Short mmCIF file of the C-alpha atoms (twelve columns), coordinates in Angstrom:
data_MODEL
# 
_entry.id   MODEL 
# 
loop_
_atom_site.group_PDB 
_atom_site.id 
_atom_site.type_symbol 
_atom_site.label_atom_id 
_atom_site.label_alt_id 
_atom_site.label_comp_id 
_atom_site.label_asym_id 
_atom_site.label_seq_id 
_atom_site.Cartn_x 
_atom_site.Cartn_y 
_atom_site.Cartn_z 
_atom_site.pdbx_PDB_model_num 
ATOM 1   C CA . MET A 1   0.000  0.000   0.000  1 
ATOM 2   C CA . ASP A 2   1.378  3.413   -0.986 1 
ATOM 3   C CA . LEU A 3   1.375  5.668   2.063  1 
ATOM 4   C CA . GLY A 4   2.309  8.773   0.082  1 
ATOM 5   C CA . LEU A 5   5.594  9.331   1.903  1 
ATOM 6   C CA . ALA A 6   7.739  9.735   -1.222 1 
ATOM 7   C CA . GLY A 7   9.448  13.114  -1.273 1 
ATOM 8   C CA . ARG A 8   8.406  13.932  2.298  1 
ATOM 9   C CA . ARG A 9   11.014 15.027  4.836  1 
ATOM 10  C CA . ALA A 10  11.450 13.083  8.073  1 
ATOM 11  C CA . LEU A 11  13.551 13.473  11.208 1 
ATOM 12  C CA . VAL A 12  14.091 10.275  13.199 1 
ATOM 13  C CA . THR A 13  15.642 10.417  16.657 1 
ATOM 14  C CA . GLY A 14  17.080 7.318   18.307 1 
ATOM 15  C CA . ALA A 15  18.056 6.188   14.818 1 
ATOM 16  C CA . GLY A 16  21.167 4.225   15.774 1 
ATOM 17  C CA . LYS A 17  19.435 0.962   16.582 1 
ATOM 18  C CA . GLY A 18  16.184 -0.828  17.236 1 
ATOM 19  C CA . ILE A 19  12.896 0.818   16.284 1 
ATOM 20  C CA . GLY A 20  14.544 4.093   15.223 1 
ATOM 21  C CA . ARG A 21  16.975 2.410   12.839 1 
ATOM 22  C CA . SER A 22  14.240 0.298   11.257 1 
ATOM 23  C CA . THR A 23  12.023 3.380   10.910 1 
ATOM 24  C CA . VAL A 24  14.809 5.172   9.018  1 
ATOM 25  C CA . LEU A 25  15.184 2.231   6.614  1 
ATOM 26  C CA . ALA A 26  11.412 1.971   6.073  1 
ATOM 27  C CA . LEU A 27  11.051 5.705   5.433  1 
ATOM 28  C CA . GLN A 28  13.935 5.609   2.960  1 
ATOM 29  C CA . ALA A 29  12.351 2.642   1.188  1 
ATOM 30  C CA . ALA A 30  9.108  4.661   0.980  1 
ATOM 31  C CA . GLY A 31  10.995 7.481   -0.764 1 
ATOM 32  C CA . ALA A 32  11.202 9.947   2.131  1 
ATOM 33  C CA . HIS A 33  14.201 12.207  2.702  1 
ATOM 34  C CA . VAL A 34  15.404 11.213  6.162  1 
ATOM 35  C CA . VAL A 35  17.598 12.933  8.729  1 
ATOM 36  C CA . ALA A 36  18.690 10.396  11.354 1 
ATOM 37  C CA . VAL A 37  19.792 11.413  14.873 1 
ATOM 38  C CA . SER A 38  21.270 9.039   17.425 1 
ATOM 39  C CA . ARG A 39  22.969 8.991   20.804 1 
ATOM 40  C CA . THR A 40  24.094 6.294   23.202 1 
ATOM 41  C CA . ARG A 41  21.358 5.082   25.539 1 
ATOM 42  C CA . ALA A 42  23.460 2.655   27.584 1 
ATOM 43  C CA . ASP A 43  23.145 4.765   30.727 1 
ATOM 44  C CA . LEU A 44  19.374 5.021   30.392 1 
ATOM 45  C CA . ASP A 45  18.961 1.326   29.597 1 
ATOM 46  C CA . SER A 46  20.795 0.417   32.784 1 
ATOM 47  C CA . LEU A 47  18.213 2.366   34.807 1 
ATOM 48  C CA . VAL A 48  15.124 0.563   33.526 1 
ATOM 49  C CA . GLY A 49  15.199 -2.176  36.165 1 
ATOM 50  C CA . GLU A 50  15.448 -0.027  39.325 1 
ATOM 51  C CA . PRO A 51  12.759 -0.705  41.972 1 
ATOM 52  C CA . PHE A 52  10.825 2.326   43.386 1 
ATOM 53  C CA . LEU A 53  12.613 2.459   46.779 1 
ATOM 54  C CA . GLU A 54  16.017 2.440   45.087 1 
ATOM 55  C CA . VAL A 55  15.339 5.111   42.453 1 
ATOM 56  C CA . THR A 56  17.906 7.891   42.646 1 
ATOM 57  C CA . LYS A 57  17.660 11.536  41.656 1 
ATOM 58  C CA . GLU A 58  20.173 10.805  38.876 1 
ATOM 59  C CA . ALA A 59  17.998 7.979   37.526 1 
ATOM 60  C CA . CYS A 60  14.967 10.275  37.458 1 
ATOM 61  C CA . ASP A 61  16.868 13.101  35.797 1 
ATOM 62  C CA . THR A 62  18.418 10.877  33.146 1 
ATOM 63  C CA . SER A 63  15.174 9.133   32.275 1 
ATOM 64  C CA . PHE A 64  13.106 12.327  32.166 1 
ATOM 65  C CA . ASN A 65  15.805 14.046  30.088 1 
ATOM 66  C CA . VAL A 66  15.736 11.304  27.449 1 
ATOM 67  C CA . ASN A 67  12.063 10.292  27.483 1 
ATOM 68  C CA . LEU A 68  10.480 13.730  27.912 1 
ATOM 69  C CA . ARG A 69  12.743 16.773  27.797 1 
ATOM 70  C CA . ALA A 70  14.526 15.690  24.604 1 
ATOM 71  C CA . VAL A 71  11.145 15.096  22.929 1 
ATOM 72  C CA . ILE A 72  9.999  18.585  23.923 1 
ATOM 73  C CA . GLN A 73  13.173 20.268  22.704 1 
ATOM 74  C CA . VAL A 74  13.433 18.450  19.370 1 
ATOM 75  C CA . SER A 75  9.698  18.800  18.705 1 
ATOM 76  C CA . GLN A 76  9.827  22.546  19.400 1 
ATOM 77  C CA . ILE A 77  12.566 22.989  16.809 1 
ATOM 78  C CA . VAL A 78  10.760 20.865  14.229 1 
ATOM 79  C CA . ALA A 79  7.323  22.411  14.845 1 
ATOM 80  C CA . ARG A 80  8.648  25.972  14.737 1 
ATOM 81  C CA . GLY A 81  10.279 25.205  11.395 1 
ATOM 82  C CA . MET A 82  7.074  23.739  9.953  1 
ATOM 83  C CA . ILE A 83  5.007  26.694  11.197 1 
ATOM 84  C CA . ALA A 84  7.505  29.216  9.788  1 
ATOM 85  C CA . ARG A 85  7.389  27.478  6.384  1 
ATOM 86  C CA . GLY A 86  3.608  27.121  6.540  1 
ATOM 87  C CA . VAL A 87  3.724  23.367  5.902  1 
ATOM 88  C CA . PRO A 88  1.571  20.686  7.527  1 
ATOM 89  C CA . GLY A 89  3.202  17.670  9.112  1 
ATOM 90  C CA . ALA A 90  3.077  14.806  11.567 1 
ATOM 91  C CA . ILE A 91  5.040  13.888  14.668 1 
ATOM 92  C CA . VAL A 92  5.040  10.385  16.152 1 
ATOM 93  C CA . ASN A 93  6.419  9.836   19.640 1 
ATOM 94  C CA . VAL A 94  7.542  6.353   20.666 1 
ATOM 95  C CA . SER A 95  5.921  5.651   24.014 1 
ATOM 96  C CA . SER A 96  5.139  2.289   25.610 1 
ATOM 97  C CA . GLN A 97  2.383  0.135   27.052 1 
ATOM 98  C CA . ALA A 98  4.163  0.964   30.319 1 
ATOM 99  C CA . SER A 99  2.669  4.456   30.088 1 
ATOM 100 C CA . GLN A 100 -0.723 2.989   30.935 1 
ATOM 101 C CA . ARG A 101 0.091  -0.015  33.153 1 
ATOM 102 C CA . ALA A 102 2.264  -0.183  36.241 1 
ATOM 103 C CA . LEU A 103 5.124  -2.663  35.787 1 
ATOM 104 C CA . SER A 104 7.206  -3.884  38.721 1 
ATOM 105 C CA . ASN A 105 10.690 -2.362  38.973 1 
ATOM 106 C CA . HIS A 106 9.914  0.207   36.265 1 
ATOM 107 C CA . SER A 107 8.858  3.216   38.370 1 
ATOM 108 C CA . VAL A 108 10.759 5.887   36.486 1 
ATOM 109 C CA . TYR A 109 10.244 4.344   33.048 1 
ATOM 110 C CA . CYS A 110 6.457  4.041   33.493 1 
ATOM 111 C CA . SER A 111 6.306  7.582   34.851 1 
ATOM 112 C CA . THR A 112 8.237  9.135   31.973 1 
ATOM 113 C CA . LYS A 113 6.222  7.277   29.349 1 
ATOM 114 C CA . GLY A 114 2.981  8.360   31.056 1 
ATOM 115 C CA . ALA A 115 4.224  11.936  30.856 1 
ATOM 116 C CA . LEU A 116 5.084  11.409  27.185 1 
ATOM 117 C CA . ASP A 117 1.515  10.294  26.440 1 
ATOM 118 C CA . MET A 118 0.119  13.481  27.988 1 
ATOM 119 C CA . LEU A 119 2.726  15.575  26.181 1 
ATOM 120 C CA . THR A 120 1.547  13.964  22.939 1 
ATOM 121 C CA . LYS A 121 -2.032 15.054  23.645 1 
ATOM 122 C CA . MET A 122 -0.953 18.593  24.576 1 
ATOM 123 C CA . MET A 123 1.171  18.908  21.435 1 
ATOM 124 C CA . ALA A 124 -1.778 17.692  19.345 1 
ATOM 125 C CA . LEU A 125 -4.020 20.301  20.963 1 
ATOM 126 C CA . GLU A 126 -1.623 23.203  20.472 1 
ATOM 127 C CA . LEU A 127 -0.158 22.264  17.077 1 
ATOM 128 C CA . GLY A 128 -3.428 21.148  15.455 1 
ATOM 129 C CA . PRO A 129 -4.372 24.683  14.357 1 
ATOM 130 C CA . HIS A 130 -1.058 24.725  12.445 1 
ATOM 131 C CA . LYS A 131 -2.037 21.478  10.648 1 
ATOM 132 C CA . ILE A 132 0.559  19.477  12.566 1 
ATOM 133 C CA . ARG A 133 -0.703 16.130  13.844 1 
ATOM 134 C CA . VAL A 134 0.924  14.502  16.892 1 
ATOM 135 C CA . ASN A 135 0.415  10.889  17.956 1 
ATOM 136 C CA . ALA A 136 2.242  8.256   19.978 1 
ATOM 137 C CA . VAL A 137 2.807  4.584   19.333 1 
ATOM 138 C CA . ASN A 138 2.695  2.415   22.468 1 
ATOM 139 C CA . PRO A 139 4.315  -0.965  21.897 1 
ATOM 140 C CA . THR A 140 4.673  -3.933  24.188 1 
ATOM 141 C CA . VAL A 141 8.104  -5.575  24.471 1 
ATOM 142 C CA . VAL A 142 9.700  -5.285  21.029 1 
ATOM 143 C CA . MET A 143 12.117 -7.890  19.721 1 
ATOM 144 C CA . THR A 144 15.012 -5.540  19.080 1 
ATOM 145 C CA . PRO A 145 18.454 -6.909  20.007 1 
ATOM 146 C CA . MET A 146 18.036 -5.211  23.403 1 
ATOM 147 C CA . GLY A 147 14.520 -6.609  23.784 1 
ATOM 148 C CA . ARG A 148 15.701 -10.129 23.013 1 
ATOM 149 C CA . THR A 149 18.467 -9.816  25.595 1 
ATOM 150 C CA . ASN A 150 16.290 -8.280  28.310 1 
ATOM 151 C CA . TRP A 151 13.503 -10.830 27.855 1 
ATOM 152 C CA . SER A 152 15.581 -13.972 27.211 1 
ATOM 153 C CA . ASP A 153 14.763 -15.440 30.634 1 
ATOM 154 C CA . PRO A 154 11.827 -17.812 29.935 1 
ATOM 155 C CA . HIS A 155 10.172 -17.196 33.334 1 
ATOM 156 C CA . LYS A 156 10.367 -13.406 32.991 1 
ATOM 157 C CA . ALA A 157 9.051  -13.595 29.414 1 
ATOM 158 C CA . LYS A 158 6.205  -15.959 30.386 1 
ATOM 159 C CA . VAL A 159 4.913  -13.565 33.051 1 
ATOM 160 C CA . MET A 160 4.548  -10.834 30.413 1 
ATOM 161 C CA . LEU A 161 3.366  -13.112 27.586 1 
ATOM 162 C CA . ASP A 162 0.591  -14.464 29.819 1 
ATOM 163 C CA . ARG A 163 -0.821 -10.902 29.898 1 
ATOM 164 C CA . ILE A 164 -0.805 -10.564 26.073 1 
ATOM 165 C CA . PRO A 165 -3.863 -12.134 24.402 1 
ATOM 166 C CA . LEU A 166 -1.983 -12.756 21.151 1 
ATOM 167 C CA . GLY A 167 0.708  -14.568 23.150 1 
ATOM 168 C CA . LYS A 168 3.749  -12.970 21.563 1 
ATOM 169 C CA . PHE A 169 5.972  -9.911  21.714 1 
ATOM 170 C CA . ALA A 170 6.042  -7.322  18.929 1 
ATOM 171 C CA . GLU A 171 8.506  -7.468  16.079 1 
ATOM 172 C CA . VAL A 172 10.209 -4.242  15.047 1 
ATOM 173 C CA . GLU A 173 8.267  -4.092  11.794 1 
ATOM 174 C CA . ASN A 174 4.958  -4.141  13.708 1 
ATOM 175 C CA . VAL A 175 5.946  -0.862  15.354 1 
ATOM 176 C CA . VAL A 176 7.510  0.646   12.223 1 
ATOM 177 C CA . ASP A 177 4.388  -0.079  10.146 1 
ATOM 178 C CA . THR A 178 2.288  1.763   12.737 1 
ATOM 179 C CA . ILE A 179 4.682  4.720   12.762 1 
ATOM 180 C CA . LEU A 180 4.555  4.962   8.959  1 
ATOM 181 C CA . PHE A 181 0.750  4.867   9.030  1 
ATOM 182 C CA . LEU A 182 0.637  7.685   11.609 1 
ATOM 183 C CA . LEU A 183 3.074  9.749   9.518  1 
ATOM 184 C CA . SER A 184 1.081  9.225   6.329  1 
ATOM 185 C CA . ASN A 185 -1.990 11.006  5.024  1 
ATOM 186 C CA . ARG A 186 -3.914 7.753   5.546  1 
ATOM 187 C CA . SER A 187 -4.245 8.893   9.170  1 
ATOM 188 C CA . SER A 188 -5.083 12.507  8.342  1 
ATOM 189 C CA . MET A 189 -7.874 12.687  10.954 1 
ATOM 190 C CA . THR A 190 -5.854 11.044  13.714 1 
ATOM 191 C CA . THR A 191 -4.132 13.269  16.253 1 
ATOM 192 C CA . GLY A 192 -3.630 13.117  20.011 1 
ATOM 193 C CA . SER A 193 -3.874 9.327   19.975 1 
ATOM 194 C CA . THR A 194 -1.758 6.789   21.840 1 
ATOM 195 C CA . LEU A 195 -1.929 3.762   19.581 1 
ATOM 196 C CA . PRO A 196 -1.143 0.407   21.220 1 
ATOM 197 C CA . VAL A 197 0.947  -2.157  19.345 1 
ATOM 198 C CA . ASP A 198 0.724  -4.581  22.202 1 
ATOM 199 C CA . GLY A 199 -1.045 -7.775  21.149 1 
ATOM 200 C CA . GLY A 200 -3.955 -6.807  23.393 1 
ATOM 201 C CA . PHE A 201 -1.938 -6.219  26.608 1 
ATOM 202 C CA . LEU A 202 -3.842 -3.039  27.457 1 
ATOM 203 C CA . ALA A 203 -7.165 -4.823  26.956 1 
ATOM 204 C CA . THR A 204 -6.466 -7.150  29.888 1 
# 
């Protein structure tokens, strides 16, 4: 299906690996002109498993800086440019099912993704009059290299899979396909949404 992305301009953050990298490749294949931005997330990734009573100020600051403040700052630059040029556009934030369900030992992560969902709605509200749509995609565990490593323990994986009606984790292309749809004109009346790609996890 042609999503009409040929010739469009796209900025992808977190483009070094995982969902971001695959999104860059898919946008290029669709004919979009892509600017890819990446930085190391090793420090953030190491914070994901901290229990609530052990969360440090540094863990909070790092996670909020990456999952919320960076989104605000990059989106401001992009939106201001679109408004100045008078062009419509779409922004898709990568959130998580963890924004809407509490997960053990993920206090900061769940909190920052919950904040990202509300930021998405606020951006949609304020940028809509400028013909800029803003949505979020909210995947379950995604089988990126990091996802495979973090969920390789069969017991840990089973606990999560038992909560997913489809009984499986998402593949990267499941998330990328949703991102491309939300960027395309096929979703021209969709803004302010948080779209689950979770195999039904949020329905349970």
